[in-house]
PDB file of C-alpha atoms in Angstrom:
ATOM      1  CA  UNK A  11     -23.050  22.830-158.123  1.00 43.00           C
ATOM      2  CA  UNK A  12     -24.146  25.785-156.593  1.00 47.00           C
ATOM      3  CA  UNK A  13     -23.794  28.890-159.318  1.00 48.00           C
ATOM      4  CA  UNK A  14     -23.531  31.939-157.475  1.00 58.00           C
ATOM      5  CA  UNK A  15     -20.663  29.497-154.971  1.00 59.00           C
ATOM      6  CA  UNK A  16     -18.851  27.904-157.883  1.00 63.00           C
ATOM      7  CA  UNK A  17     -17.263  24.930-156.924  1.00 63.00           C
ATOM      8  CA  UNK A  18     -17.454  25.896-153.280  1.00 72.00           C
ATOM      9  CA  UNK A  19     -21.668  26.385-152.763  1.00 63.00           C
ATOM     10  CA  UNK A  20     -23.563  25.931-149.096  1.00 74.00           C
ATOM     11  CA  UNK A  21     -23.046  21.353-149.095  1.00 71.00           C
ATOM     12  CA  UNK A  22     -18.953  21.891-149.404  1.00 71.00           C
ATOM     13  CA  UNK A  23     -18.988  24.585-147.104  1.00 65.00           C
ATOM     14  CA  UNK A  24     -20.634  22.567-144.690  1.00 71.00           C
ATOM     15  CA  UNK A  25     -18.351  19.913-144.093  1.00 68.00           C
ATOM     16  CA  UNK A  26     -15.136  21.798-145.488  1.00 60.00           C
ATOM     17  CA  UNK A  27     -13.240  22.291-142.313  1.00 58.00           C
ATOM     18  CA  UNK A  28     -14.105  18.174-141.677  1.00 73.00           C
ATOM     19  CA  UNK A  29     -13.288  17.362-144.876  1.00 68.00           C
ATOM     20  CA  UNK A  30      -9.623  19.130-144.833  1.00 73.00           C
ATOM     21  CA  UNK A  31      -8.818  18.953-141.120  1.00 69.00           C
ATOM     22  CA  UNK A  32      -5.708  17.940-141.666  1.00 81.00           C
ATOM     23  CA  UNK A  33      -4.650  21.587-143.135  1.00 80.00           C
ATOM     24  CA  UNK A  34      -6.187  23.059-140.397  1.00 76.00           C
ATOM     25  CA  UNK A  35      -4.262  21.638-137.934  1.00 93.00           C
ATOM     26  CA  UNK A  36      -1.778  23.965-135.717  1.00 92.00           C
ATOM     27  CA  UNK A  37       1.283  22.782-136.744  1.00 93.00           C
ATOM     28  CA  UNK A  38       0.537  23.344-140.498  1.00 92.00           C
ATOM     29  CA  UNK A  39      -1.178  26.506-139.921  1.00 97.00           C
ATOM     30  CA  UNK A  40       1.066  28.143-137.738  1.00 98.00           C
ATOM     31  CA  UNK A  41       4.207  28.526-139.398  1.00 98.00           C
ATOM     32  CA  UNK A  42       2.139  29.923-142.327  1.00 98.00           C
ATOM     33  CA  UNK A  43       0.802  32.847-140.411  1.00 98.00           C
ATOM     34  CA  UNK A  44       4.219  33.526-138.808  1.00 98.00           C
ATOM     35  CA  UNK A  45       5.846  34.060-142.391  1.00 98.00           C
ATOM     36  CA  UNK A  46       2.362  36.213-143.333  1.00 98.00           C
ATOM     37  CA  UNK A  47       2.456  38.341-140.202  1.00 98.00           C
ATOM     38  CA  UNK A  48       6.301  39.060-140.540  1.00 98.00           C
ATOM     39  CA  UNK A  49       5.448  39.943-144.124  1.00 98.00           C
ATOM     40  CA  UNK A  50       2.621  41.959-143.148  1.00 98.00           C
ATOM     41  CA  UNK A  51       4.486  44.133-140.456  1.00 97.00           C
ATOM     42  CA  UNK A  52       2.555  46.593-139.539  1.00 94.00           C
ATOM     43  CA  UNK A  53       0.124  47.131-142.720  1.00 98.00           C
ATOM     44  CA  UNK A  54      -2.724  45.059-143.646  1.00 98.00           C
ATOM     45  CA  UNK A  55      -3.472  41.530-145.314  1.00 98.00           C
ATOM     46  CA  UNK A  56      -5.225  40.718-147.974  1.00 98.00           C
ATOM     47  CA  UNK A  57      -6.354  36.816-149.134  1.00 98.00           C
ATOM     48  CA  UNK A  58      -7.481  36.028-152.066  1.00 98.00           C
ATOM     49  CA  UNK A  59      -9.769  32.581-151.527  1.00 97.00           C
ATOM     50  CA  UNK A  60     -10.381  32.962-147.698  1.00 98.00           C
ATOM     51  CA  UNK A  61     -12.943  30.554-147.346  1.00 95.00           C
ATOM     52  CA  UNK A  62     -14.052  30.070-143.726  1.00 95.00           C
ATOM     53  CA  UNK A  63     -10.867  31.574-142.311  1.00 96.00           C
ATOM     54  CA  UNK A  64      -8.668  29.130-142.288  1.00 96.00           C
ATOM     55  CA  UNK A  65      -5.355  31.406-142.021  1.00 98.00           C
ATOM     56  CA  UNK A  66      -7.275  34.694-141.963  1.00 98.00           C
ATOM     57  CA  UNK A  67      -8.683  34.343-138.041  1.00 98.00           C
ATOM     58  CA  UNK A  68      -5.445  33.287-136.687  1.00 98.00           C
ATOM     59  CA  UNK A  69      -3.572  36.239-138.632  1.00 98.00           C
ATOM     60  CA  UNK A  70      -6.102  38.559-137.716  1.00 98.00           C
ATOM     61  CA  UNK A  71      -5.706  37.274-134.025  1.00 97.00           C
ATOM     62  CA  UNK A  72      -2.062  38.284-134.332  1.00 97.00           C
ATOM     63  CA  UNK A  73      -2.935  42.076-134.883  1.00 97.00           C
ATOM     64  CA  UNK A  74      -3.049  41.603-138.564  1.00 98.00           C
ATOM     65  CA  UNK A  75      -5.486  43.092-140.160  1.00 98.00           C
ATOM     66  CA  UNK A  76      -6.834  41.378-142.826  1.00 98.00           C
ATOM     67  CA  UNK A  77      -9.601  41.802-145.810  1.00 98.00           C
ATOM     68  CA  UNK A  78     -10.379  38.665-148.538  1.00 98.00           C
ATOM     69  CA  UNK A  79     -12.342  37.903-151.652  1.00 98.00           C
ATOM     70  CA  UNK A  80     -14.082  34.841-152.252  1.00 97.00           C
ATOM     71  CA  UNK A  81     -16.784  33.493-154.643  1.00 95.00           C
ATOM     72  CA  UNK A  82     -18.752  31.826-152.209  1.00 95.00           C
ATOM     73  CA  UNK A  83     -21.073  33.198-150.023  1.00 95.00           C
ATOM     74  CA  UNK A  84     -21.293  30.124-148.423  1.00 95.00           C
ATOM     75  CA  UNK A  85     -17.687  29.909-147.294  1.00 96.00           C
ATOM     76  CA  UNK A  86     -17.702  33.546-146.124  1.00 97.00           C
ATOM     77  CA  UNK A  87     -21.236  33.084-144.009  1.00 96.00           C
ATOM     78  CA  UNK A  88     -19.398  30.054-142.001  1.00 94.00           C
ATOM     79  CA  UNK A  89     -16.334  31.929-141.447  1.00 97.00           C
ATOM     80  CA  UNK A  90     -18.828  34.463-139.802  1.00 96.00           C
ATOM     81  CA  UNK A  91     -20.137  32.085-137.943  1.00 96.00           C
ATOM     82  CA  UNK A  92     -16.786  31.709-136.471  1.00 96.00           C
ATOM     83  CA  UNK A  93     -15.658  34.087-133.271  1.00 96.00           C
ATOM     84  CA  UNK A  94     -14.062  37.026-134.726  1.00 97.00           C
ATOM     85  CA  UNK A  95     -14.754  36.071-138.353  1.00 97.00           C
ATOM     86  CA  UNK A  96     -17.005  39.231-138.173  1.00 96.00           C
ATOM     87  CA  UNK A  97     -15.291  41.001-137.872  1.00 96.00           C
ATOM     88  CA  UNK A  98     -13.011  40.338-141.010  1.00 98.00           C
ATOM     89  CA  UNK A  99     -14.300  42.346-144.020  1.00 97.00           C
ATOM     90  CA  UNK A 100     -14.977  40.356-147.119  1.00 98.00           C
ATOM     91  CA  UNK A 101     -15.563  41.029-150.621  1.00 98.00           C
ATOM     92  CA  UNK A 102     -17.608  38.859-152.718  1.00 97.00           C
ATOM     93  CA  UNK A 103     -16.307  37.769-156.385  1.00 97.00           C
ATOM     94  CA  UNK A 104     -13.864  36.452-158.473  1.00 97.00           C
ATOM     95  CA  UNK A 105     -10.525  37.258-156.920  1.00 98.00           C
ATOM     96  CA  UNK A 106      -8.462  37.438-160.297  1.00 98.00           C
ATOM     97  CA  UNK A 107     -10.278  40.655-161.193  1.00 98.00           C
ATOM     98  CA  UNK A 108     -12.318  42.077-157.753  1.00 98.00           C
ATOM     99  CA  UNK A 109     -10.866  45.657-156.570  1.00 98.00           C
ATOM    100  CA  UNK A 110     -10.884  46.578-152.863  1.00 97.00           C
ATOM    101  CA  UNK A 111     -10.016  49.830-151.572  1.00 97.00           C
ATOM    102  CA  UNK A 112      -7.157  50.686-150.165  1.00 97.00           C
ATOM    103  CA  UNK A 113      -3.431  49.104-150.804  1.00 98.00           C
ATOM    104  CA  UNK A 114      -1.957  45.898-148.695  1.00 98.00           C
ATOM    105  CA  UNK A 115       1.554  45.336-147.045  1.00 98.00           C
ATOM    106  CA  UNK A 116       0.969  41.333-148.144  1.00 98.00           C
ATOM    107  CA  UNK A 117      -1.369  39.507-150.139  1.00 99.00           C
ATOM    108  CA  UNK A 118      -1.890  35.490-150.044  1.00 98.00           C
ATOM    109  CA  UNK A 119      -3.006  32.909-152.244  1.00 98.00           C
ATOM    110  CA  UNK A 120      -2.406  29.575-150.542  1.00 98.00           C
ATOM    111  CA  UNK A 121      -3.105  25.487-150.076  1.00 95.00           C
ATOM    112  CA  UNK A 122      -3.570  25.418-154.416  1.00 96.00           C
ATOM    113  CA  UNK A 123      -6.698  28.095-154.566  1.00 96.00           C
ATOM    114  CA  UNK A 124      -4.435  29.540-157.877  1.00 98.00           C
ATOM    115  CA  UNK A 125      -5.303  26.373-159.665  1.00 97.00           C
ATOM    116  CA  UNK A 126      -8.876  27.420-158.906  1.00 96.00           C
ATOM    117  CA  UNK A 127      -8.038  29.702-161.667  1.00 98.00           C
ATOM    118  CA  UNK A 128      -8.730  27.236-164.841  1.00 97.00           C
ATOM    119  CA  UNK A 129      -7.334  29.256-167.528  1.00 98.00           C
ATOM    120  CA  UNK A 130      -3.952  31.334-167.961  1.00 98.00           C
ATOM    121  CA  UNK A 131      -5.416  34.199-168.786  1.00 98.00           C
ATOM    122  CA  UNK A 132      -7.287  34.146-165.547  1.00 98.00           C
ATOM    123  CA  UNK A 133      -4.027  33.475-163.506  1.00 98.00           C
ATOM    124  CA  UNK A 134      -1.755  36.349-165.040  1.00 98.00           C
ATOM    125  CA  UNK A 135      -4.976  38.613-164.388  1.00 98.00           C
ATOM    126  CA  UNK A 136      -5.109  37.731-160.562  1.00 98.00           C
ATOM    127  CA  UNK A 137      -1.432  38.641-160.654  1.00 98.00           C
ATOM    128  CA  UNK A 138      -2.092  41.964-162.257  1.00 98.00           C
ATOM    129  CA  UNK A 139      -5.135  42.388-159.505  1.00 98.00           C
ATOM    130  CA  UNK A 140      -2.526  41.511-156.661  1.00 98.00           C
ATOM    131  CA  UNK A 141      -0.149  43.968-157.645  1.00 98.00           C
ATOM    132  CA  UNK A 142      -2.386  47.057-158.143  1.00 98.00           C
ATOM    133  CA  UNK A 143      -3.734  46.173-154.536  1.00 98.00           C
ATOM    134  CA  UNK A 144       0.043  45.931-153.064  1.00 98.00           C
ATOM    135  CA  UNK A 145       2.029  49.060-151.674  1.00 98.00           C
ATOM    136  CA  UNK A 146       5.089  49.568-153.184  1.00 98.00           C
ATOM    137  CA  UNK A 147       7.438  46.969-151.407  1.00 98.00           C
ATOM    138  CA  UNK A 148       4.708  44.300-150.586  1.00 98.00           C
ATOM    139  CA  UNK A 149       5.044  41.239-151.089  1.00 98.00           C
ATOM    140  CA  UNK A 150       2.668  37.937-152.996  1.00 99.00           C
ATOM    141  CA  UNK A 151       2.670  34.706-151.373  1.00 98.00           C
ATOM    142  CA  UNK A 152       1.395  31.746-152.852  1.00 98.00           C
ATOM    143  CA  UNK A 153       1.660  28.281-152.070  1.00 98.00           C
ATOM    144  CA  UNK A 154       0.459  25.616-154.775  1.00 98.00           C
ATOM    145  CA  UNK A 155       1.911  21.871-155.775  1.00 97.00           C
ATOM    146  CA  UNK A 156       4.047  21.246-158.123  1.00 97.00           C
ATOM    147  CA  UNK A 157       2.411  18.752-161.387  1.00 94.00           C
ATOM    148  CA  UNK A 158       2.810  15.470-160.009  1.00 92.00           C
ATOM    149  CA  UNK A 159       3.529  14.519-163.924  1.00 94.00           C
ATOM    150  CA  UNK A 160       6.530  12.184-162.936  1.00 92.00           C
ATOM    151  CA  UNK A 161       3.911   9.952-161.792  1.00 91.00           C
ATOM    152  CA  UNK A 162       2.355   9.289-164.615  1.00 94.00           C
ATOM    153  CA  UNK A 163       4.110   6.623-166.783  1.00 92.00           C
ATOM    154  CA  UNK A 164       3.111   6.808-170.742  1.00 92.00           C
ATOM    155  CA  UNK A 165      -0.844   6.252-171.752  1.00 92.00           C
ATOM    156  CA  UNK A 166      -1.886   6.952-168.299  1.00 95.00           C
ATOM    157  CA  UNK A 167      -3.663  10.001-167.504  1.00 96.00           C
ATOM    158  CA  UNK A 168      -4.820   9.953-163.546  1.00 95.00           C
ATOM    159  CA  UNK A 169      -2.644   9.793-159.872  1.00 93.00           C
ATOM    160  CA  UNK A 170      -4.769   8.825-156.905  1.00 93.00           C
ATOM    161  CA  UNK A 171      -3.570  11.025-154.062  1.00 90.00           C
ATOM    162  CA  UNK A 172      -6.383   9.586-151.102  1.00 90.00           C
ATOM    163  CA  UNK A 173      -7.805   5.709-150.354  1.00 95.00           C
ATOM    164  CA  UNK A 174      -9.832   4.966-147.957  1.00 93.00           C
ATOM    165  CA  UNK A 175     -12.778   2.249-147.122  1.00 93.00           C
ATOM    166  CA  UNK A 176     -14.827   5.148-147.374  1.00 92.00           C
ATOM    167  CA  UNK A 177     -13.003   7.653-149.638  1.00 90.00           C
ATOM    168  CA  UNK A 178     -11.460   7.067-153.315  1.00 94.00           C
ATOM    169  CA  UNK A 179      -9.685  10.375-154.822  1.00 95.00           C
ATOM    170  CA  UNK A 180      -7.462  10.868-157.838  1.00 95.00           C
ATOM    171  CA  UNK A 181      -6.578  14.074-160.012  1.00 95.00           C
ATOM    172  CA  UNK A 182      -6.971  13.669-164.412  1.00 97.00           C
ATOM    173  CA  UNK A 183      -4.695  15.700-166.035  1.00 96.00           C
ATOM    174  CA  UNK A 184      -4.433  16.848-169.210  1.00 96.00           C
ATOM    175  CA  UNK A 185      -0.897  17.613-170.209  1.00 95.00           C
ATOM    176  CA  UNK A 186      -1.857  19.166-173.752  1.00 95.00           C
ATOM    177  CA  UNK A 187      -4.120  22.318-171.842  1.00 96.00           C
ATOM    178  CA  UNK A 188      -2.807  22.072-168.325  1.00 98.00           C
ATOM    179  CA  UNK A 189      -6.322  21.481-167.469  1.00 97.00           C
ATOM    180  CA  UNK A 190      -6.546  18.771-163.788  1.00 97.00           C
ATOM    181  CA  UNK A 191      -9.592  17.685-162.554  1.00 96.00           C
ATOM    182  CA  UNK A 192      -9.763  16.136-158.773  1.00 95.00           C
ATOM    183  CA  UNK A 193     -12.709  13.342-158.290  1.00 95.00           C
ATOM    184  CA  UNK A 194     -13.694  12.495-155.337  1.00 92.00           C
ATOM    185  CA  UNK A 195     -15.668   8.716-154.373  1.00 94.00           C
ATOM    186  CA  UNK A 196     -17.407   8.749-151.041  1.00 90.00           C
ATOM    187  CA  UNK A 197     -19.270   5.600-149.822  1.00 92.00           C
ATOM    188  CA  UNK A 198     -21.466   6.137-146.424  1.00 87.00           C
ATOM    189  CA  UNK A 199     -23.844   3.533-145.509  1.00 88.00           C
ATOM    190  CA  UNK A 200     -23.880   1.429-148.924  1.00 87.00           C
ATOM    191  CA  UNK A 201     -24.461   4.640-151.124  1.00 91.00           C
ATOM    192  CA  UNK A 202     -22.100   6.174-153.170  1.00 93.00           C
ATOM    193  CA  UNK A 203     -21.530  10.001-154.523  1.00 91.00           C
ATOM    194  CA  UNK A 204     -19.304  11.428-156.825  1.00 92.00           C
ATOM    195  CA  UNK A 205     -17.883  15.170-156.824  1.00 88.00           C
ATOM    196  CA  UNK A 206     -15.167  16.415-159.432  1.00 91.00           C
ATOM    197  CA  UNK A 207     -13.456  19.940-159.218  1.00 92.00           C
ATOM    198  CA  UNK A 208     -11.965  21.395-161.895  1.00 95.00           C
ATOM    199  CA  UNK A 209      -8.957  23.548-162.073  1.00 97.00           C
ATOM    200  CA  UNK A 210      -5.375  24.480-164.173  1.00 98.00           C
ATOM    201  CA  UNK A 211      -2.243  23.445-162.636  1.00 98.00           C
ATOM    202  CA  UNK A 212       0.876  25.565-163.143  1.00 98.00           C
ATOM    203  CA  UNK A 213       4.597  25.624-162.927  1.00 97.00           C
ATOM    204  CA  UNK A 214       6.958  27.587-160.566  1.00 98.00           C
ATOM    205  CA  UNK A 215       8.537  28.888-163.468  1.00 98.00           C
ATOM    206  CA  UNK A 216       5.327  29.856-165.151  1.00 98.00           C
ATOM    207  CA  UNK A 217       4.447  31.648-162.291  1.00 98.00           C
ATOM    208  CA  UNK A 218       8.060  33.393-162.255  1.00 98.00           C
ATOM    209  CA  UNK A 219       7.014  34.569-165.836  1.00 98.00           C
ATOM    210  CA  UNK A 220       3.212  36.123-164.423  1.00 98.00           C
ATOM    211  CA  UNK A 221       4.680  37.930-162.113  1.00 98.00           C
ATOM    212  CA  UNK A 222       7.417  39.408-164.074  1.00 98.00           C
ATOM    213  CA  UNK A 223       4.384  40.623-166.910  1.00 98.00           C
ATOM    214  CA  UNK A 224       2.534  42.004-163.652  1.00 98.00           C
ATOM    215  CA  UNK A 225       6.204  44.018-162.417  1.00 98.00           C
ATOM    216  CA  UNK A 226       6.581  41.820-159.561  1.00 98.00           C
ATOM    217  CA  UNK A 227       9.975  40.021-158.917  1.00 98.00           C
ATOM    218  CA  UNK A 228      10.706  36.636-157.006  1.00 98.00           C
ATOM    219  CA  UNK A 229      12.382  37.252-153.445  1.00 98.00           C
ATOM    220  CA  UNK A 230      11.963  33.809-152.217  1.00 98.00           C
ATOM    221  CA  UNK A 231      10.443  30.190-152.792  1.00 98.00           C
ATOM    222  CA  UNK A 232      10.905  27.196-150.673  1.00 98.00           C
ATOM    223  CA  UNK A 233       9.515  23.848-150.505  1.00 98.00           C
ATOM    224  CA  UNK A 234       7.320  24.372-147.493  1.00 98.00           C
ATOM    225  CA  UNK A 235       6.678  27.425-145.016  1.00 98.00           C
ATOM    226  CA  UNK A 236       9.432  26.556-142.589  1.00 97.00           C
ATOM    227  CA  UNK A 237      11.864  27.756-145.682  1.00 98.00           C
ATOM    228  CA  UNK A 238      12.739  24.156-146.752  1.00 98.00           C
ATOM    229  CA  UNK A 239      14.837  24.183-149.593  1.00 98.00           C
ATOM    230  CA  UNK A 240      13.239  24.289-152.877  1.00 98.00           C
ATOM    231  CA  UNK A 241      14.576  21.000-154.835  1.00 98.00           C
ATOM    232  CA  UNK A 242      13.545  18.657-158.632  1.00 96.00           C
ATOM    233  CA  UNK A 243      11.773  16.554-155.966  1.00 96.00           C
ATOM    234  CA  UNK A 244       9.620  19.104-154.012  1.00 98.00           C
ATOM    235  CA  UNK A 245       5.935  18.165-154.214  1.00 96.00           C
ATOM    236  CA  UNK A 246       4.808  22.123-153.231  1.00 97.00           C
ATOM    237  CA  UNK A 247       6.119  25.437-152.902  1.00 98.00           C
ATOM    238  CA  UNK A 248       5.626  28.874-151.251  1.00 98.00           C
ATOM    239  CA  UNK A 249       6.918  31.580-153.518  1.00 98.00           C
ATOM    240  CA  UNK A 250       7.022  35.184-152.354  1.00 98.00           C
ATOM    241  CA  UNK A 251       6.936  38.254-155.021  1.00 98.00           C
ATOM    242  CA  UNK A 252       7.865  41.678-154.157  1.00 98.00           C
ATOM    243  CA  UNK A 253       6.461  44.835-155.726  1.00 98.00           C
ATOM    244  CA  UNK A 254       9.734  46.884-155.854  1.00 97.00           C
ATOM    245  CA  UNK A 255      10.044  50.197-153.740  1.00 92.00           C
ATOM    246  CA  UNK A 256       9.445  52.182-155.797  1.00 77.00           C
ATOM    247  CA  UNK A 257       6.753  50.424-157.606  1.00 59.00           C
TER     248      UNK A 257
END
């Protein structure tokens, strides 16, 4: 692990748009920038966790101007490698406490960067951060799973999510601490590596109860960003906070 990156140092950065192609494809990011643009209107974006620009370049190619934080450097230098990811300012640091100036019409934490957050304390702080960086009437989007715990019959502690010849992935939890940890198996040409990423998964009504202590107020979640209906058997959500008027 690199420790000025985290989690997130120059070898993930290198093949992270490979890796998670699947998220980057144009039918799952689109509909997320259309809900972030209409919530941006005409103000600026900001993204906590923007990595190499995933949403942020397609937003910003709507007219949206947008800033993020991130830990990494390495993320942030191949999302300026990108066109246009130049000119997208970035801040370097932990985004549950890193100040930027000036106030945002939206601000986005999405595809489960919160859990990147491994403690509580850290996760009601980056809702504090968010709203001291929102204009009064802005809005928080995040969009995280919900703990696959109903798969875990008694004694048993891990739920694969990816197999592969070449790929073996599963997430530990620990339902004492809310800690999860996701371990990743790669085999490529008869050797074999290991990664593991830690992180602190959360509940929607958890969340309801961070935002509250940081004066925001829930306006909307669904189960996806098409505004699926938000059910007991939703894997995910998108939840979007408001910072009232007059906030």
């Amino acid at each position: 692990m690199d420790d000025e990156d985290g989690y997130f140092g120059k070898s993930v950065a290198a093949t992270y748009d490979e890796s998670s192609a699947e998220m980057f494809a144009a039918d799952v990011v689109g509909p997320a920038v259309e809900v972030l643009a209409r919530l941006a209107g005409g103000g600026r974006a900001l993204e906590l966790g923007i990595g190499t620009g995933r949403i942020a370049l397609p937003l910003a190619g709507r007219g949206v101007p947008v800033h993020g934080i991130d830990l990494s450097r390495a993320m942030v230098d191949r999302l300026r490698a990108k066109p246009g990811g130049g000119d997208i300012g970035v801040t370097l640091g932990d985004f549950a406490t890193t100040r930027v100036d000036g106030t945002f019409s939206v601000a986005y934490l999405v595809f489960n960067t919160l859990m990147n957050l491994t403690s509580q304390q850290a996760q009601v702080d980056c809702f504090r951060n968010v709203a001291a960086h929102l204009a009064p009437g802005g809005s928080f989007v995040v969009e995280v799973m919900v703990p696959e715990l109903r798969k875990l019959p008694p004694g048993q502690t891990a739920v694969p999510f990816h197999v592969s010849p070449t790929r073996w992935a599963f997430d530990v939890y620990d339902v004492a601490t809310q800690a999860l940890s996701s371990h990743y198996f790669d085999a490529v040409d008869g050797h074999g590596s290991h990664e593991s990423i830690p992180f602190r998964y959360v509940w929607p009504a958890e969340l309801d109860l961070m935002a509250q202590l940081a004066g925001l107020r829930l306006r909307e979640r669904w189960a996806g960003w098409a505004g699926e209906p938000f059910t007991s058997e939703s894997h995910r959500h998108v939840s979007i906070w408001e910072k009232p008027a007059g906030g």
